[in-house]
Each structure stands twice: as C-alpha cells, then as structure tokens.
Amino acid sequence: MTRTLLVVHHTPSPLTRELLEAVLAGARDPEITGVDVRSVPALGATVPDVLDADGFLFGTPANFGYMSGALKHFFDTVYYPCLDAVAGKPYGAWIHGNNDTVGAARGVETIASGWGLEKVFGTLHLADGGKAARERCYELGGTVSAGLSD
C-alpha cells in the first residue's frame, strides 16, 4: 500500500527553492519505499490534497515574523474542511528567514496543533542555504517520509 506525503510550500526565491529540493530529495531517498511524495505550492494545494495525504511537510519563508501569506492562505482555505480528518497524522516544517523565524514557526505549529497533527521532527529554523542547511532539510524530508514507509 502506497502512502502519500504532501509537501506544501511557498518557495519564491532561489534559496528557498534549494531548501525545498533538499527536503524532497530526503523524502524520496531510494531506501524509503511505499511513499508517494507530492510537492504542491501553497497557493495550489486543495482540500482533496490534504484529505488524500498520510503525512505533511510545510515550508515557508519568515515574512515580518510570520509564515508567508501563501502558506497562511493555504491553511485558511483547508483548515475547517479537513479538521476532523487529519488528526494523528505526522508532520514536519522548515522556515527560512534572516530574523524572527520563531514567530513563523509558532504560527505553523499552532495550526498543526489545532488540526491534531503529530510533530515527528522539530521545526527547522534556517538562516542560510549552505551545506548544513541542505543536510538538515534532507534529514527532515527523510525522517517524515520514512515514518510513512512500508
């Protein structure tokens, strides 16, 4: 049985895109089997995407101390229609920003908690896109995906 990992992200810059690619590479590690990784931009993700998912990864830049408007719009759109259907499912998140990633992470974590999602990897707070950040993103993607694996 294949399980689905939904990666919802807002990656408008080359650096945030690089971090997304590292998350996806980890989630799609060849040693992880039985997981379909779906990457959907936040402004394109829908209620059916969420309802069909078995686990989640959320990625966003920190904008003025909060998650991006695109990711917030995603949550605003799908929160109530999915409220009773996602409890107990695993999630992880990564936040990129030069300052106040804490506020952005708090927003994502509050929504995930309201949904009853289970955090299986600490939220990544990333200030750059160097090798260490990419390795941490790879580990995040791999950990959440492996938890869904056969």
PDB file of C-alpha atoms in Angstrom:
ATOM      1  CA  MET A   1       0.000   0.000   0.000  1.00  0.00           C
ATOM      2  CA  THR A   2       1.441   3.355  -1.015  1.00  0.00           C
ATOM      3  CA  ARG A   3       1.132   6.227   1.425  1.00  0.00           C
ATOM      4  CA  THR A   4       1.208   9.891   0.439  1.00  0.00           C
ATOM      5  CA  LEU A   5       3.446  12.586   1.876  1.00  0.00           C
ATOM      6  CA  LEU A   6       2.146  16.036   0.942  1.00  0.00           C
ATOM      7  CA  VAL A   7       4.765  18.779   0.819  1.00  0.00           C
ATOM      8  CA  VAL A   8       3.064  22.190   0.881  1.00  0.00           C
ATOM      9  CA  HIS A   9       5.457  25.064   0.363  1.00  0.00           C
ATOM     10  CA  HIS A  10       5.961  28.662  -0.597  1.00  0.00           C
ATOM     11  CA  THR A  11       9.396  28.886  -2.207  1.00  0.00           C
ATOM     12  CA  PRO A  12       9.621  32.178  -4.100  1.00  0.00           C
ATOM     13  CA  SER A  13      13.405  32.632  -4.074  1.00  0.00           C
ATOM     14  CA  PRO A  14      16.271  30.529  -5.410  1.00  0.00           C
ATOM     15  CA  LEU A  15      17.416  29.885  -1.830  1.00  0.00           C
ATOM     16  CA  THR A  16      14.020  28.670  -0.579  1.00  0.00           C
ATOM     17  CA  ARG A  17      13.720  26.541  -3.715  1.00  0.00           C
ATOM     18  CA  GLU A  18      17.114  24.984  -2.937  1.00  0.00           C
ATOM     19  CA  LEU A  19      15.922  24.075   0.556  1.00  0.00           C
ATOM     20  CA  LEU A  20      12.724  22.570  -0.877  1.00  0.00           C
ATOM     21  CA  GLU A  21      14.783  20.436  -3.253  1.00  0.00           C
ATOM     22  CA  ALA A  22      16.811  19.120  -0.299  1.00  0.00           C
ATOM     23  CA  VAL A  23      13.604  18.263   1.609  1.00  0.00           C
ATOM     24  CA  LEU A  24      12.238  16.448  -1.453  1.00  0.00           C
ATOM     25  CA  ALA A  25      15.500  14.571  -2.005  1.00  0.00           C
ATOM     26  CA  GLY A  26      15.372  13.317   1.575  1.00  0.00           C
ATOM     27  CA  ALA A  27      11.706  12.369   1.297  1.00  0.00           C
ATOM     28  CA  ARG A  28      12.453  10.482  -1.919  1.00  0.00           C
ATOM     29  CA  ASP A  29      15.572   8.736  -0.635  1.00  0.00           C
ATOM     30  CA  PRO A  30      15.859   5.447  -2.570  1.00  0.00           C
ATOM     31  CA  GLU A  31      15.898   3.434   0.671  1.00  0.00           C
ATOM     32  CA  ILE A  32      12.393   4.693   1.527  1.00  0.00           C
ATOM     33  CA  THR A  33       9.714   2.607  -0.158  1.00  0.00           C
ATOM     34  CA  GLY A  34       5.954   2.783  -0.427  1.00  0.00           C
ATOM     35  CA  VAL A  35       5.709   6.576  -0.167  1.00  0.00           C
ATOM     36  CA  ASP A  36       4.437   8.862  -2.914  1.00  0.00           C
ATOM     37  CA  VAL A  37       5.866  12.348  -2.308  1.00  0.00           C
ATOM     38  CA  ARG A  38       3.653  15.119  -3.690  1.00  0.00           C
ATOM     39  CA  SER A  39       5.055  18.641  -3.798  1.00  0.00           C
ATOM     40  CA  VAL A  40       2.376  21.305  -4.171  1.00  0.00           C
ATOM     41  CA  PRO A  41       2.833  25.079  -3.996  1.00  0.00           C
ATOM     42  CA  ALA A  42       0.809  26.578  -1.146  1.00  0.00           C
ATOM     43  CA  LEU A  43      -1.414  28.588  -3.481  1.00  0.00           C
ATOM     44  CA  GLY A  44      -2.298  25.430  -5.437  1.00  0.00           C
ATOM     45  CA  ALA A  45      -2.910  22.972  -2.600  1.00  0.00           C
ATOM     46  CA  THR A  46      -6.537  21.970  -2.056  1.00  0.00           C
ATOM     47  CA  VAL A  47      -8.808  20.191   0.394  1.00  0.00           C
ATOM     48  CA  PRO A  48      -8.592  16.914  -1.610  1.00  0.00           C
ATOM     49  CA  ASP A  49      -4.782  17.128  -1.490  1.00  0.00           C
ATOM     50  CA  VAL A  50      -4.914  17.286   2.298  1.00  0.00           C
ATOM     51  CA  LEU A  51      -7.570  14.605   2.682  1.00  0.00           C
ATOM     52  CA  ASP A  52      -5.579  12.216   0.452  1.00  0.00           C
ATOM     53  CA  ALA A  53      -2.353  12.692   2.442  1.00  0.00           C
ATOM     54  CA  ASP A  54      -0.986  10.433   5.157  1.00  0.00           C
ATOM     55  CA  GLY A  55       1.648  12.923   6.340  1.00  0.00           C
ATOM     56  CA  PHE A  56       2.747  16.505   5.749  1.00  0.00           C
ATOM     57  CA  LEU A  57       5.755  18.758   5.333  1.00  0.00           C
ATOM     58  CA  PHE A  58       5.264  22.532   5.384  1.00  0.00           C
ATOM     59  CA  GLY A  59       7.862  25.025   4.146  1.00  0.00           C
ATOM     60  CA  THR A  60       7.834  28.812   4.179  1.00  0.00           C
ATOM     61  CA  PRO A  61       9.983  31.883   4.411  1.00  0.00           C
ATOM     62  CA  ALA A  62       9.523  34.024   7.507  1.00  0.00           C
ATOM     63  CA  ASN A  63       7.899  37.293   6.443  1.00  0.00           C
ATOM     64  CA  PHE A  64       7.751  40.015   9.060  1.00  0.00           C
ATOM     65  CA  GLY A  65       7.862  37.400  11.816  1.00  0.00           C
ATOM     66  CA  TYR A  66       5.155  35.161  10.382  1.00  0.00           C
ATOM     67  CA  MET A  67       4.689  32.465   7.746  1.00  0.00           C
ATOM     68  CA  SER A  68       4.240  33.602   4.163  1.00  0.00           C
ATOM     69  CA  GLY A  69       0.843  34.855   3.092  1.00  0.00           C
ATOM     70  CA  ALA A  70       0.674  31.992   0.601  1.00  0.00           C
ATOM     71  CA  LEU A  71       1.046  29.309   3.292  1.00  0.00           C
ATOM     72  CA  LYS A  72      -1.379  31.168   5.565  1.00  0.00           C
ATOM     73  CA  HIS A  73      -3.887  31.273   2.693  1.00  0.00           C
ATOM     74  CA  PHE A  74      -3.488  27.511   2.242  1.00  0.00           C
ATOM     75  CA  PHE A  75      -4.238  26.903   5.922  1.00  0.00           C
ATOM     76  CA  ASP A  76      -7.168  29.343   5.872  1.00  0.00           C
ATOM     77  CA  THR A  77      -8.642  27.543   2.866  1.00  0.00           C
ATOM     78  CA  VAL A  78      -8.314  23.945   4.054  1.00  0.00           C
ATOM     79  CA  TYR A  79      -8.349  24.166   7.855  1.00  0.00           C
ATOM     80  CA  TYR A  80     -12.026  23.652   8.660  1.00  0.00           C
ATOM     81  CA  PRO A  81     -12.920  21.269   5.817  1.00  0.00           C
ATOM     82  CA  CYS A  82     -10.062  18.975   6.951  1.00  0.00           C
ATOM     83  CA  LEU A  83     -10.346  19.499  10.699  1.00  0.00           C
ATOM     84  CA  ASP A  84     -11.693  16.086  11.663  1.00  0.00           C
ATOM     85  CA  ALA A  85      -9.794  14.107   9.025  1.00  0.00           C
ATOM     86  CA  VAL A  86      -6.101  14.712   9.738  1.00  0.00           C
ATOM     87  CA  ALA A  87      -5.668  14.248  13.494  1.00  0.00           C
ATOM     88  CA  GLY A  88      -2.766  11.990  14.414  1.00  0.00           C
ATOM     89  CA  LYS A  89      -1.005  12.269  11.065  1.00  0.00           C
ATOM     90  CA  PRO A  90       2.711  13.137  11.157  1.00  0.00           C
ATOM     91  CA  TYR A  91       4.186  16.449  10.065  1.00  0.00           C
ATOM     92  CA  GLY A  92       7.362  18.450   9.934  1.00  0.00           C
ATOM     93  CA  ALA A  93       8.204  22.002   8.880  1.00  0.00           C
ATOM     94  CA  TRP A  94      11.030  24.238   7.788  1.00  0.00           C
ATOM     95  CA  ILE A  95      11.206  28.018   7.995  1.00  0.00           C
ATOM     96  CA  HIS A  96      13.777  30.196   6.238  1.00  0.00           C
ATOM     97  CA  GLY A  97      14.493  33.733   7.318  1.00  0.00           C
ATOM     98  CA  ASN A  98      17.147  36.104   8.460  1.00  0.00           C
ATOM     99  CA  ASN A  99      15.171  37.137  11.510  1.00  0.00           C
ATOM    100  CA  ASP A 100      12.168  36.017  13.533  1.00  0.00           C
ATOM    101  CA  THR A 101      11.636  32.518  12.231  1.00  0.00           C
ATOM    102  CA  VAL A 102      10.254  31.844  15.716  1.00  0.00           C
ATOM    103  CA  GLY A 103       7.038  33.755  15.001  1.00  0.00           C
ATOM    104  CA  ALA A 104       6.567  31.966  11.688  1.00  0.00           C
ATOM    105  CA  ALA A 105       7.168  28.573  13.296  1.00  0.00           C
ATOM    106  CA  ARG A 106       4.743  29.387  16.096  1.00  0.00           C
ATOM    107  CA  GLY A 107       2.030  30.081  13.515  1.00  0.00           C
ATOM    108  CA  VAL A 108       2.599  26.814  11.638  1.00  0.00           C
ATOM    109  CA  GLU A 109       2.832  24.804  14.864  1.00  0.00           C
ATOM    110  CA  THR A 110      -0.337  26.376  16.295  1.00  0.00           C
ATOM    111  CA  ILE A 111      -2.324  25.438  13.203  1.00  0.00           C
ATOM    112  CA  ALA A 112      -0.835  21.926  13.130  1.00  0.00           C
ATOM    113  CA  SER A 113      -1.699  21.509  16.805  1.00  0.00           C
ATOM    114  CA  GLY A 114      -5.263  22.667  16.153  1.00  0.00           C
ATOM    115  CA  TRP A 115      -5.513  20.003  13.480  1.00  0.00           C
ATOM    116  CA  GLY A 116      -4.143  17.422  15.904  1.00  0.00           C
ATOM    117  CA  LEU A 117      -1.113  16.630  13.740  1.00  0.00           C
ATOM    118  CA  GLU A 118       1.822  14.831  15.339  1.00  0.00           C
ATOM    119  CA  LYS A 119       5.163  16.663  15.075  1.00  0.00           C
ATOM    120  CA  VAL A 120       7.750  13.991  14.251  1.00  0.00           C
ATOM    121  CA  PHE A 121      10.705  16.302  13.638  1.00  0.00           C
ATOM    122  CA  GLY A 122      11.497  19.633  15.249  1.00  0.00           C
ATOM    123  CA  THR A 123      10.732  22.628  13.074  1.00  0.00           C
ATOM    124  CA  LEU A 124      13.851  23.744  11.228  1.00  0.00           C
ATOM    125  CA  HIS A 125      14.823  27.407  11.609  1.00  0.00           C
ATOM    126  CA  LEU A 126      17.168  28.216   8.715  1.00  0.00           C
ATOM    127  CA  ALA A 127      19.062  31.457   8.176  1.00  0.00           C
ATOM    128  CA  ASP A 128      21.034  30.366   5.125  1.00  0.00           C
ATOM    129  CA  GLY A 129      21.117  27.764   2.392  1.00  0.00           C
ATOM    130  CA  GLY A 130      24.549  26.318   2.920  1.00  0.00           C
ATOM    131  CA  LYS A 131      25.529  22.678   3.060  1.00  0.00           C
ATOM    132  CA  ALA A 132      24.475  22.274   6.712  1.00  0.00           C
ATOM    133  CA  ALA A 133      21.002  23.702   5.988  1.00  0.00           C
ATOM    134  CA  ARG A 134      20.550  21.408   2.990  1.00  0.00           C
ATOM    135  CA  GLU A 135      21.625  18.398   5.075  1.00  0.00           C
ATOM    136  CA  ARG A 136      19.125  19.296   7.789  1.00  0.00           C
ATOM    137  CA  CYS A 137      16.377  19.661   5.171  1.00  0.00           C
ATOM    138  CA  TYR A 138      17.309  16.291   3.674  1.00  0.00           C
ATOM    139  CA  GLU A 139      17.077  14.731   7.137  1.00  0.00           C
ATOM    140  CA  LEU A 140      13.687  16.380   7.749  1.00  0.00           C
ATOM    141  CA  GLY A 141      12.252  15.038   4.482  1.00  0.00           C
ATOM    142  CA  GLY A 142      13.718  11.592   5.036  1.00  0.00           C
ATOM    143  CA  THR A 143      12.522  11.293   8.615  1.00  0.00           C
ATOM    144  CA  VAL A 144       8.910  12.203   7.905  1.00  0.00           C
ATOM    145  CA  SER A 145       8.813  10.066   4.751  1.00  0.00           C
ATOM    146  CA  ALA A 146      10.438   7.059   6.441  1.00  0.00           C
ATOM    147  CA  GLY A 147       7.775   7.188   9.127  1.00  0.00           C
ATOM    148  CA  LEU A 148       5.189   6.515   6.418  1.00  0.00           C
ATOM    149  CA  SER A 149       7.252   3.831   4.672  1.00  0.00           C
ATOM    150  CA  ASP A 150       6.323   0.159   4.320  1.00  0.00           C
TER     151      ASP A 150
END
